[in-house]
């Protein structure tokens, strides 16, 4: 018997030891007993972090949707797979059974085939959190098309960049979306993006808000009539273990977004296994992850991980504050949610509203609470524990990344004793290492360093789409033979990990990864701007907010600074999306630079964080005089 379901701490340690002593035997057992394969693998793992090249279950053949849907049809056909909770509270929730999901995915897959999409083609999905989003994703996987889901809060420029980078053939979108009291013109955004894209042959449009949209002849098609006409069964494409399943873009500290490529078999095995254990999902539980499927959390822990386990997974279209801050708790009560997984930024926003909203609802169904996306501060952790979990529901603080595909460091609910702000222990098979700046591993406990992973795990991204060299440089060059996460971490006296935050120029705002470079590029496009630098500073709800230092060109004309601030944020909204807007913009006479001309963000960060007593020696700067000037005018 394999160790598919771990229930106790001793069992965790025992299985963990097995997984690192003999990873191949361990993962082979898990894969063999709990998944549906069309052909077994020839080799469980081959790897070389120098190239870097990693292959799991090579030679195996499968289709992930058979694992997520078909295999449940006999045992769970009438069980709810997806509960869709709409934006408007008055609208009825939709319960989609596994049988219905099968039919809807098959119909959608047939529409894709009919529109000329083949195995290996890239399909961009730009949809709100409506059932079609999950269904379109699975339909791509059904026929072996590579989905690239783009979060529907991104701007047309950001969408176009992503479509072009992976040369998508199709976009799936909707007429518009609801977001709390607002509607957003998604189709208009797509139309704008497509002015700069040459590879798109067709656009499928789901009706959501019934708005008037322009439909371009021979390119744009309403989805529903096509689905109605499509055949309700679709033979799954048989995929090789290492065939790409999807591309998902994430921000880097420099350059354009990185299209992380995830492959089929390893991703499936790892997301399913982590889901089962971290959340201790048991049959008939209702599980709700509040993330958007546009992010990795939604891919792995709304769609693939839960469905692979035959779970009931909730998809919520709206926002936590609409119609009021009681919405999450109302949904928990209504659907009797057992596992609730959200982000620290949401917890802080809800905590700010007090507990009146919570007290109006019966939350007794909650068994496990989860958090992800950024470090959770102690106050938010306790608020969550005391008021939502009533001190009875363990909090799983799950640390992982778009690149890791699945949860890497986290408690296993009920097995691992939790500790506020700690992600605790490595998950089964994960071998973390803390490194010093010279590249030596820091052994022992009560230490801190840069977090790396020493050994491959099944769901790691295999490359960056179209740029393997960048993949190597970003993740495998900082330390010899290790995957570098970009995060700092400390290890306490019992070996628990606490993630301390990014050590590069990525800033996490409301749980969203934002690279400083693309934002600075957007600002620098303003005709009045000479140069700019972005840093993060602490924010009580967002975790971090963005502080921009902007130097203007010397044109002689004086510009209204408030207008300029608006224009700069407008540019950022257009180029990236509203999530990247700056909270503060300070106009400066110059930016502190090293003698080689590199902007010293460390100094700017200290100033923005009001830590000017820790500036250190600034005399070696090229232009030390600007530092005082910036400090005198700080916002
Ligand atoms: O800095 C870490 C932070 O989020 C980064 C990854 O972001 P992304 O690829 O968008 O994926 C987020 C969802 C998996 C990490 O490098 N992060 C994520 N989870 C945690 C975290 N920081 C602290 N604690 C966490 N639980």
XYZ file of C-alpha atoms and ligand atoms in Angstrom:
661
model
C 0.000 0.000 0.000
C 1.330 3.403 -0.855
C 1.186 6.336 1.522
C -1.445 8.332 -0.308
C -3.146 9.628 2.797
C -0.957 10.749 5.697
C -2.748 11.302 8.981
C -0.196 11.645 11.772
C 3.060 13.438 12.389
C 5.014 10.182 12.864
C 3.597 8.974 9.590
C 4.681 12.225 7.931
C 8.260 11.783 9.142
C 8.320 8.161 8.094
C 6.924 8.876 4.622
C 9.134 11.935 4.243
C 12.248 9.861 4.952
C 11.154 7.274 2.431
C 10.479 9.975 -0.171
C 13.942 11.473 0.082
C 15.891 8.246 0.514
C 14.311 6.643 -2.461
C 12.303 9.195 -4.426
C 11.799 7.012 -7.451
C 10.360 4.081 -5.543
C 8.211 6.446 -3.520
C 6.686 8.393 -6.420
C 6.275 5.258 -8.482
C 4.046 3.741 -5.806
C 1.944 6.888 -5.503
C 1.576 7.209 -9.272
C 0.808 3.549 -9.845
C -1.933 3.131 -7.273
C -3.862 6.367 -7.552
C -4.001 7.459 -11.166
C -5.211 6.239 -14.510
C -2.485 5.598 -17.064
C -2.854 4.540 -20.696
C 0.705 3.292 -20.599
C 3.122 2.947 -17.687
C 6.452 4.799 -17.598
C 9.823 3.383 -18.543
C 11.700 5.517 -16.079
C 10.380 7.366 -13.030
C 12.911 10.200 -12.991
C 15.857 11.522 -14.911
C 17.368 14.875 -14.060
C 20.253 17.220 -14.395
C 20.003 20.653 -12.759
C 23.001 21.841 -14.751
C 21.244 21.755 -18.106
C 18.594 21.982 -16.495
C 16.532 18.986 -17.590
C 13.981 17.137 -15.516
C 11.694 14.324 -16.620
C 9.191 12.450 -14.517
C 7.421 9.251 -15.568
C 9.070 9.259 -18.971
C 7.427 6.924 -21.437
C 4.055 7.057 -19.669
C 0.881 8.009 -21.530
C -2.233 9.519 -20.048
C -4.808 12.238 -20.258
C -5.213 14.384 -17.165
C -8.938 14.928 -17.795
C -9.551 11.190 -17.631
C -8.037 11.387 -14.180
C -9.993 14.509 -13.229
C -13.337 13.457 -14.684
C -13.871 10.152 -16.493
C -12.570 7.873 -13.798
C -15.053 9.320 -11.301
C -18.079 8.767 -13.533
C -19.005 5.336 -12.154
C -18.383 6.075 -8.516
C -19.160 9.780 -8.326
C -21.122 10.603 -11.465
C -23.870 12.431 -9.603
C -21.582 14.016 -7.071
C -21.034 17.770 -7.419
C -17.668 18.504 -8.951
C -17.957 22.298 -9.115
C -20.167 24.646 -7.153
C -20.342 27.959 -8.959
C -21.223 30.888 -6.714
C -22.023 33.968 -8.801
C -21.020 37.568 -8.161
C -24.578 38.620 -7.382
C -25.808 37.086 -4.183
C -29.378 36.909 -5.490
C -28.398 34.730 -8.446
C -28.610 31.028 -7.916
C -25.495 28.953 -7.387
C -24.849 26.255 -9.946
C -23.965 22.685 -8.973
C -22.158 20.835 -11.744
C -21.931 17.080 -11.254
C -19.057 14.992 -12.550
C -21.351 13.659 -15.292
C -22.332 17.164 -16.342
C -18.739 18.317 -16.187
C -17.777 15.450 -18.460
C -20.382 16.422 -20.992
C -19.563 20.127 -20.882
C -15.826 19.556 -21.204
C -16.370 17.153 -24.099
C -18.631 19.572 -25.945
C -16.154 22.377 -25.434
C -13.288 20.159 -26.576
C -15.212 19.335 -29.754
C -15.737 23.046 -30.419
C -11.987 23.593 -30.103
C -11.299 20.746 -32.512
C -13.878 22.094 -34.906
C -12.144 25.469 -34.887
C -8.898 23.817 -35.892
C -7.158 23.553 -32.536
C -4.812 20.588 -32.402
C -2.523 18.950 -29.875
C 0.312 21.326 -28.968
C -1.483 24.501 -30.125
C -1.627 27.305 -27.585
C -5.006 28.633 -26.510
C -5.302 31.814 -24.479
C -8.116 31.864 -21.931
C -9.166 35.308 -20.719
C -12.311 34.726 -18.716
C -13.862 35.727 -15.408
C -14.425 33.135 -12.684
C -17.392 31.468 -14.365
C -17.735 27.707 -15.009
C -16.578 28.168 -18.620
C -13.133 29.063 -17.279
C -12.621 25.690 -15.609
C -14.352 23.923 -18.489
C -12.266 25.630 -21.183
C -9.090 24.768 -19.283
C -10.074 21.121 -19.067
C -11.261 21.093 -22.687
C -7.788 22.180 -23.799
C -6.251 19.427 -21.714
C -8.736 16.958 -23.203
C -7.393 17.510 -26.712
C -3.789 18.194 -25.778
C -3.879 21.919 -26.523
C -1.682 23.980 -24.208
C -3.746 26.464 -22.222
C -2.417 29.840 -21.255
C -4.865 31.369 -18.807
C -4.410 35.103 -18.403
C -5.965 36.668 -15.296
C -8.891 38.786 -16.495
C -7.686 41.814 -14.534
C -4.707 42.257 -16.858
C -4.745 45.071 -19.399
C -4.927 44.682 -23.174
C -1.190 45.351 -23.491
C -0.363 42.673 -20.921
C -2.747 40.284 -22.671
C -1.196 40.972 -26.080
C 2.326 40.388 -24.722
C 1.270 37.003 -23.386
C -0.612 35.992 -26.540
C 2.354 36.931 -28.708
C 4.973 35.303 -26.542
C 3.392 31.866 -26.855
C 1.850 32.464 -30.279
C -1.665 31.486 -29.289
C -4.076 30.493 -32.042
C -7.270 31.211 -30.176
C -8.622 33.394 -27.390
C -11.541 32.300 -25.227
C -13.226 35.209 -23.504
C -16.625 36.606 -22.515
C -18.613 39.683 -23.440
C -17.763 41.086 -20.048
C -17.388 40.276 -16.392
C -18.910 41.229 -13.075
C -16.639 42.433 -10.353
C -18.629 43.415 -7.280
C -20.866 46.319 -8.313
C -18.937 46.925 -11.543
C -18.865 45.342 -14.961
C -15.741 45.071 -17.076
C -15.684 45.065 -20.862
C -13.518 41.995 -21.414
C -14.317 41.622 -25.107
C -13.284 45.254 -25.697
C -9.972 44.553 -23.975
C -9.448 41.470 -26.157
C -10.255 43.452 -29.321
C -7.685 46.046 -28.356
C -5.071 43.412 -27.579
C -5.655 41.636 -30.878
C -4.738 44.757 -32.825
C -1.183 43.833 -31.893
C -1.439 40.068 -32.386
C -1.071 38.171 -35.624
C -1.386 34.546 -34.544
C -5.003 34.505 -33.381
C -7.352 32.769 -35.807
C -10.507 32.671 -33.720
C -12.103 34.136 -30.626
C -14.793 32.283 -28.682
C -17.058 34.540 -26.667
C -19.116 33.376 -23.694
C -22.140 35.486 -22.772
C -22.002 36.685 -19.210
C -23.229 40.255 -18.876
C -25.294 40.449 -22.076
C -23.605 43.598 -23.239
C -23.414 44.813 -26.790
C -20.085 43.781 -28.206
C -18.497 43.972 -31.614
C -18.134 40.567 -33.250
C -15.577 40.447 -36.015
C -16.719 38.286 -38.919
C -14.839 35.015 -39.428
C -12.900 35.552 -36.234
C -15.357 35.938 -33.348
C -17.950 33.296 -32.440
C -20.541 33.157 -29.703
C -19.716 30.112 -27.659
C -23.131 28.812 -26.651
C -24.529 27.953 -30.101
C -21.321 26.091 -30.902
C -21.564 24.140 -27.653
C -25.214 23.328 -28.326
C -24.290 21.854 -31.679
C -21.252 19.954 -30.477
C -21.175 16.238 -29.799
C -21.291 15.415 -26.082
C -18.451 12.944 -25.996
C -14.845 13.468 -26.962
C -12.137 10.845 -26.997
C -9.226 12.169 -24.964
C -5.947 12.809 -26.708
C -3.314 10.493 -25.342
C -0.474 12.594 -24.007
C 3.073 11.746 -23.139
C 4.083 12.336 -19.528
C 6.292 15.274 -20.433
C 3.978 16.904 -22.989
C 3.214 20.487 -21.911
C -0.120 20.865 -20.160
C -0.114 24.622 -19.756
C 1.816 27.848 -19.784
C 1.279 30.342 -17.006
C 2.962 33.722 -16.979
C 4.625 35.121 -13.909
C 6.508 38.367 -13.385
C 10.255 38.358 -13.150
C 12.345 41.108 -11.655
C 13.437 42.106 -15.142
C 12.270 41.648 -18.700
C 8.983 40.410 -20.048
C 6.802 37.979 -18.096
C 8.040 34.410 -17.953
C 5.810 31.751 -19.482
C 6.323 28.899 -17.048
C 5.725 25.572 -18.757
C 4.148 22.768 -16.759
C 3.970 19.246 -18.106
C 1.377 16.571 -17.674
C 2.141 13.563 -15.479
C 4.312 14.965 -12.719
C 2.074 17.995 -12.306
C -0.987 15.766 -12.010
C 0.532 13.411 -9.448
C 1.953 16.136 -7.269
C -1.030 18.513 -7.220
C -3.413 15.657 -6.458
C -1.212 14.257 -3.703
C -0.567 17.611 -2.024
C -4.260 18.528 -2.202
C -5.328 15.328 -0.496
C -2.813 15.620 2.319
C -2.326 19.304 3.023
C -6.076 19.908 3.256
C -6.962 16.404 4.502
C -9.770 16.288 1.999
C -12.189 13.442 2.642
C -15.091 12.282 0.502
C -18.113 14.607 0.625
C -16.161 17.560 1.954
C -16.789 20.874 0.227
C -13.547 22.674 -0.502
C -13.225 26.353 -1.403
C -10.155 28.154 -2.632
C -10.893 31.850 -3.189
C -8.096 32.391 -5.733
C -8.726 33.140 -9.389
C -7.979 30.381 -11.897
C -5.838 33.009 -13.633
C -3.165 32.291 -11.019
C -1.327 29.050 -10.272
C -3.295 28.573 -7.053
C -6.459 28.298 -9.092
C -4.924 25.919 -11.637
C -3.563 23.522 -9.049
C -6.022 23.868 -6.185
C -9.347 24.804 -7.755
C -9.148 22.677 -10.880
C -6.593 19.891 -11.190
C -5.752 18.855 -7.604
C -9.331 18.775 -6.286
C -10.913 17.199 -9.377
C -8.245 14.513 -9.529
C -9.384 13.517 -6.032
C -13.059 13.547 -6.988
C -13.625 16.527 -4.714
C -16.309 19.193 -4.688
C -14.604 22.497 -5.432
C -16.193 25.940 -5.143
C -15.632 28.659 -7.744
C -16.565 32.169 -6.639
C -17.011 34.851 -9.253
C -17.104 37.879 -6.976
C -15.038 39.778 -4.447
C -14.958 39.546 -0.625
C -16.454 43.023 -0.160
C -19.594 42.732 -2.270
C -22.347 43.328 -1.396
C -20.570 43.616 1.959
C -17.656 42.108 3.865
C -19.842 39.233 5.035
C -19.896 37.635 1.587
C -17.204 34.999 2.207
C -18.860 33.903 5.448
C -22.257 33.780 3.835
C -20.839 31.459 1.159
C -19.109 29.271 3.748
C -22.405 28.868 5.571
C -24.476 28.385 2.432
C -22.329 25.637 0.928
C -21.094 24.253 4.246
C -17.497 24.703 3.261
C -15.084 22.352 5.043
C -11.726 23.577 3.762
C -11.272 27.291 3.159
C -8.125 28.525 1.391
C -7.399 32.226 0.899
C -4.620 34.838 0.905
C -3.248 36.947 3.780
C -4.309 40.152 1.999
C -7.935 38.983 2.059
C -7.632 37.975 5.710
C -6.283 41.418 6.613
C -9.000 43.192 4.641
C -11.671 41.108 6.376
C -10.092 41.506 9.801
C -10.204 45.274 9.392
C -13.993 45.073 9.168
C -14.284 43.533 12.642
C -16.146 40.372 13.568
C -19.759 41.518 13.191
C -19.985 39.989 9.736
C -18.548 36.729 10.966
C -20.923 36.489 13.876
C -23.931 36.577 11.608
C -22.943 33.274 10.019
C -22.582 29.685 11.056
C -19.036 28.672 10.241
C -19.096 25.365 12.095
C -18.515 23.398 8.891
C -14.932 24.671 8.646
C -12.358 21.995 9.398
C -9.194 23.375 7.800
C -8.033 26.907 6.934
C -5.362 27.666 4.390
C -3.289 30.657 3.401
C -1.024 31.297 0.416
C 0.678 33.955 -1.641
C 2.773 35.983 0.770
C 4.031 35.786 4.339
C 1.171 35.983 6.820
C 1.761 38.357 9.704
C 1.159 37.189 13.245
C -1.864 39.412 13.838
C -3.663 38.163 10.735
C -2.779 34.560 11.599
C -4.353 34.887 15.061
C -7.398 36.693 13.757
C -7.962 33.863 11.281
C -7.368 31.210 13.923
C -9.510 32.819 16.636
C -12.434 34.099 14.637
C -12.773 31.963 11.549
C -11.381 28.650 12.787
C -12.472 29.262 16.403
C -9.128 27.726 17.370
C -10.358 24.340 16.160
C -9.319 24.444 12.501
C -5.595 24.072 11.785
C -4.139 26.775 9.525
C -2.072 25.404 6.678
C 0.319 28.183 5.651
C 1.310 26.853 2.243
C 4.472 28.187 0.661
C 4.929 27.583 -3.044
C 5.225 29.371 -6.404
C 3.952 29.439 -9.980
C 7.220 27.696 -10.817
C 6.803 24.907 -8.269
C 3.326 23.963 -9.535
C 2.284 22.628 -6.141
C 2.635 23.237 -2.404
C 6.245 22.837 -1.222
C 6.390 23.768 2.447
C 3.277 23.490 4.550
C 1.727 21.806 7.528
C -0.346 18.725 6.855
C -3.636 19.568 8.536
C -4.103 17.797 11.897
C -0.714 16.086 11.588
C 1.781 18.957 11.765
C 1.487 21.212 14.818
C 1.140 24.735 13.453
C 3.126 27.798 14.489
C 1.997 31.330 13.613
C 3.751 32.773 10.535
C 5.573 29.490 9.821
C 4.958 27.381 6.735
C 6.507 24.635 8.905
C 7.824 21.460 7.250
C 8.760 20.519 3.697
C 6.104 18.505 1.960
C 6.818 14.872 1.101
C 9.655 14.639 -1.419
C 10.713 18.282 -1.071
C 14.338 18.863 -0.080
C 14.890 22.504 0.871
C 18.262 24.081 1.572
C 19.204 27.471 3.009
C 22.190 29.052 1.312
C 24.458 31.897 2.292
C 25.455 34.620 -0.146
C 28.710 32.861 -0.959
C 26.919 29.750 -2.116
C 27.467 27.505 0.878
C 24.617 25.550 2.381
C 23.778 26.636 5.918
C 23.227 23.481 7.923
C 21.602 23.083 11.307
C 18.696 24.866 12.882
C 18.010 28.440 13.996
C 19.553 29.815 10.824
C 18.407 31.928 7.926
C 19.396 32.173 4.303
C 18.209 31.995 0.734
C 15.738 29.255 0.054
C 16.703 26.662 -2.548
C 15.482 23.183 -3.421
C 18.081 20.478 -3.873
C 16.195 17.738 -5.635
C 13.509 17.676 -8.328
C 9.838 17.280 -7.393
C 7.239 16.095 -9.897
C 5.364 19.371 -10.524
C 8.292 21.705 -11.112
C 8.094 23.907 -14.217
C 10.305 22.424 -16.912
C 11.242 25.571 -18.798
C 10.241 29.102 -19.739
C 8.309 29.052 -22.986
C 10.700 29.851 -25.822
C 13.592 30.711 -23.548
C 15.295 27.809 -21.821
C 18.406 29.903 -21.256
C 16.432 32.359 -19.144
C 15.012 29.449 -17.142
C 18.541 28.275 -16.439
C 19.809 31.722 -15.531
C 16.874 32.651 -13.331
C 16.552 29.472 -11.308
C 19.666 27.331 -11.653
C 22.599 29.707 -11.869
C 22.660 31.429 -8.482
C 23.665 28.197 -6.729
C 25.342 25.131 -8.066
C 22.965 22.213 -8.655
C 20.027 23.855 -6.921
C 16.728 25.442 -7.803
C 16.756 28.994 -6.377
C 13.341 30.243 -5.275
C 14.056 33.974 -4.972
C 12.807 33.865 -1.361
C 14.578 34.211 1.944
C 13.670 31.894 4.794
C 14.641 30.961 8.301
C 14.641 27.558 9.961
C 13.794 27.412 13.660
C 15.022 25.073 16.363
C 12.762 22.195 15.313
C 13.358 22.581 11.592
C 10.246 24.622 10.792
C 10.568 27.104 7.930
C 9.367 30.662 7.941
C 9.421 32.491 4.630
C 10.727 35.999 5.137
C 9.988 37.372 1.657
C 11.542 37.994 -1.729
C 15.249 38.677 -1.950
C 15.015 39.979 -5.532
C 13.201 42.868 -7.195
C 9.833 41.150 -7.165
C 7.305 42.844 -4.877
C 4.205 41.011 -3.690
C 1.220 43.348 -3.577
C -2.065 41.862 -2.359
C -0.601 38.454 -3.098
C 0.257 39.343 -6.709
C 3.831 39.093 -7.900
C 4.967 42.299 -9.507
C 8.374 42.811 -11.060
C 9.737 46.330 -10.688
C 11.182 46.515 -14.201
C 7.941 46.304 -16.232
C 6.338 48.944 -14.019
C 9.320 51.233 -14.398
C 9.228 50.663 -18.159
C 5.585 51.746 -18.198
C 6.340 54.907 -16.196
C 9.323 55.774 -18.365
C 7.058 55.857 -21.392
C 5.537 59.060 -20.068
C 7.048 61.886 -22.131
C 7.831 63.965 -19.055
C 9.668 61.174 -17.217
C 13.446 60.819 -17.299
C 13.749 57.775 -15.062
C 12.064 55.971 -12.212
C 12.538 53.367 -9.525
C 9.908 51.320 -7.719
C 10.190 49.837 -4.250
C 7.761 48.176 -1.858
C 6.724 49.534 1.532
C 4.549 47.889 4.197
C 0.778 48.281 3.836
C -1.699 47.052 6.398
C -4.017 45.296 3.926
C -1.985 44.715 0.775
C 1.093 43.483 2.626
C 3.226 45.675 0.412
C 2.299 48.730 -1.604
C 4.315 50.383 -4.346
C 6.330 53.546 -3.887
C 7.632 55.190 -7.038
C 10.512 57.644 -7.237
C 10.267 59.539 -10.486
C 12.717 62.010 -11.985
C 11.280 64.340 -14.590
C 12.987 65.598 -17.712
C 14.213 69.136 -17.475
C 11.929 70.773 -19.972
C 11.697 74.124 -18.285
C 7.917 73.902 -18.090
C 6.374 73.164 -14.724
C 3.812 70.406 -14.643
C 1.036 69.842 -12.160
C 2.303 66.961 -10.037
C -1.125 65.616 -9.177
C -2.009 65.354 -12.836
C 1.297 63.674 -13.557
C 0.636 61.140 -10.821
C -2.724 60.329 -12.391
C -1.177 60.013 -15.836
C 1.554 57.725 -14.564
C -0.937 55.428 -12.856
C -3.070 55.478 -15.974
C -0.077 54.340 -18.025
C 0.598 51.515 -15.579
C -3.060 50.476 -15.698
C -2.938 50.375 -19.482
C 0.354 48.514 -19.725
C -0.035 46.054 -16.878
C -3.329 46.417 -15.034
C -4.754 48.235 -12.017
C -3.043 45.801 -9.625
C 0.300 47.461 -10.399
C -0.761 51.049 -9.623
C 1.539 53.022 -7.313
C 0.281 54.111 -3.899
C 2.814 56.916 -3.646
C 4.741 58.820 -6.260
C 7.562 61.120 -5.210
C 9.180 63.396 -7.765
C 12.919 63.579 -7.217
C 15.852 65.542 -8.593
C 17.783 62.335 -9.167
C 18.042 58.710 -8.065
C 20.903 57.388 -5.932
C 23.333 55.439 -8.094
C 26.460 53.389 -7.723
C 29.553 54.520 -9.588
C 28.670 52.025 -12.277
C 25.298 53.733 -12.717
C 23.069 51.139 -11.022
C 20.121 52.533 -9.066
C 20.493 51.746 -5.357
C 17.022 50.474 -4.586
C 18.114 49.335 -1.122
C 18.449 52.995 -0.096
C 15.176 53.975 -1.725
C 13.455 51.073 0.020
C 14.744 52.159 3.429
C 13.511 55.689 2.818
C 10.065 54.507 1.703
C 9.869 52.206 4.736
C 10.875 55.020 7.059
C 14.028 53.212 8.139
C 16.444 56.006 7.377
C 18.525 55.227 10.460
C 19.616 52.053 8.631
C 20.771 53.650 5.385
C 24.401 52.630 5.856
C 27.273 54.357 4.117
C 26.068 56.482 1.218
C 29.350 58.307 0.614
C 30.473 55.852 -2.064
C 27.494 56.741 -4.243
C 27.943 58.610 -7.477
C 25.530 61.280 -6.287
C 25.198 61.111 -2.468
C 23.561 64.545 -2.380
C 20.278 63.242 -3.821
C 19.712 61.002 -0.788
C 19.171 63.880 1.619
C 16.995 65.627 -0.906
C 14.822 62.528 -1.300
C 14.576 62.104 2.477
C 13.513 65.723 2.908
C 10.663 65.294 0.467
C 9.486 61.789 1.370
C 5.709 61.284 1.203
O 7.535 35.010 -2.141
C 6.793 33.821 -2.118
C 5.327 34.157 -1.980
O 4.802 34.188 -3.288
C 5.828 33.878 -4.244
C 5.268 33.097 -5.397
O 4.286 33.829 -6.036
P 3.409 33.197 -7.191
O 4.305 32.539 -8.173
O 2.490 34.240 -7.653
O 2.607 32.057 -6.486
C 1.754 32.388 -5.422
C 0.875 31.231 -5.089
C 1.524 29.930 -4.956
C 6.844 33.118 -3.445
O 8.110 33.139 -4.052
N 4.593 33.169 -1.189
C 3.727 32.252 -1.650
N 3.201 31.570 -0.629
C 3.756 32.040 0.509
C 4.651 33.059 0.146
N 5.381 33.724 1.056
C 5.237 33.374 2.362
N 4.381 32.416 2.767
C 3.626 31.731 1.904
N 2.782 30.809 2.341
